[in-house]
């Protein structure tokens, strides 16, 4: 199946604004649509990302195998023949490398996926897919110019996120990071630190306590720069009539009716 033959596109993505929402997606209905539109539009291209989409995208492929081309972004941790194409970071296959085999105890290997080398329909990327291309970087540089230009160079920027199931963010990690930054401060003109909404308070508190008074350190005040996405979210709720601004004391008895 050639790329130019794919005339329709469906995107499934967990935790995003893509439509249809993964939890609402009906694999059978989508497969039927692919059958109905095949003669006119050609195969339906289905691009899915995230673990919540795996069952839906693979079901679409099973129900309409010749009418769809399913691309699964991120390794599905299951049989790859359920998809036409899998796009995943190269480091997902680290357990199969000689270094990985040497580091992973033999009794754990059967539980670690993937267990087979990538075949011809697996595309490996260096890191995860993202939207930080040259244009995005230029736009960001322009937006942040007035904020960052006055700071002494070289400028070290540290963006701190939050914990994952594989990496906890505790006091020990915060202390380790603080020590590392203090060790390199002598070589920096300025150090800029920012936290995300997911950064545990105990972590941010430690860094602020240890570094905030240093003349080279600038800690972002925590204001969200991407407020537009939340504004759009609340606007969509108001347009659907499920939310509205609270302007003060009012009769809310209708909520209980």
Short mmCIF file of C-alpha atoms in Angstrom, two decimals, residues 11 14 31 37 70 75 78 82-83 87 139 155 169 171 190 196 198 201 209 213 221 227 248-249:
data_model
loop_
_atom_site.label_atom_id
_atom_site.label_comp_id
_atom_site.label_asym_id
_atom_site.label_seq_id
_atom_site.Cartn_x
_atom_site.Cartn_y
_atom_site.Cartn_z
CA UNK A 11 -6.14 10.08 14.65
CA UNK A 14 -4.72 9.30 24.64
CA UNK A 31 -14.17 -0.28 10.41
CA UNK A 37 -15.64 4.84 1.90
CA UNK A 70 -2.85 1.36 11.00
CA UNK A 75 5.66 0.30 21.19
CA UNK A 78 2.07 -6.79 22.15
CA UNK A 82 -1.67 -6.37 14.65
CA UNK A 83 -0.51 -3.12 12.99
CA UNK A 87 6.92 3.91 15.24
CA UNK A 139 9.01 30.97 17.62
CA UNK A 155 22.78 30.55 30.52
CA UNK A 169 10.64 12.55 42.75
CA UNK A 171 13.80 14.72 48.72
CA UNK A 190 22.99 32.56 34.98
CA UNK A 196 5.81 22.18 36.13
CA UNK A 198 3.53 17.98 38.27
CA UNK A 201 6.07 20.63 46.35
CA UNK A 209 15.42 27.04 49.78
CA UNK A 213 19.15 33.52 47.23
CA UNK A 221 7.32 32.21 39.35
CA UNK A 227 -3.19 29.14 29.47
CA UNK A 248 -21.03 35.60 42.65
CA UNK A 249 -23.96 34.61 44.85
#
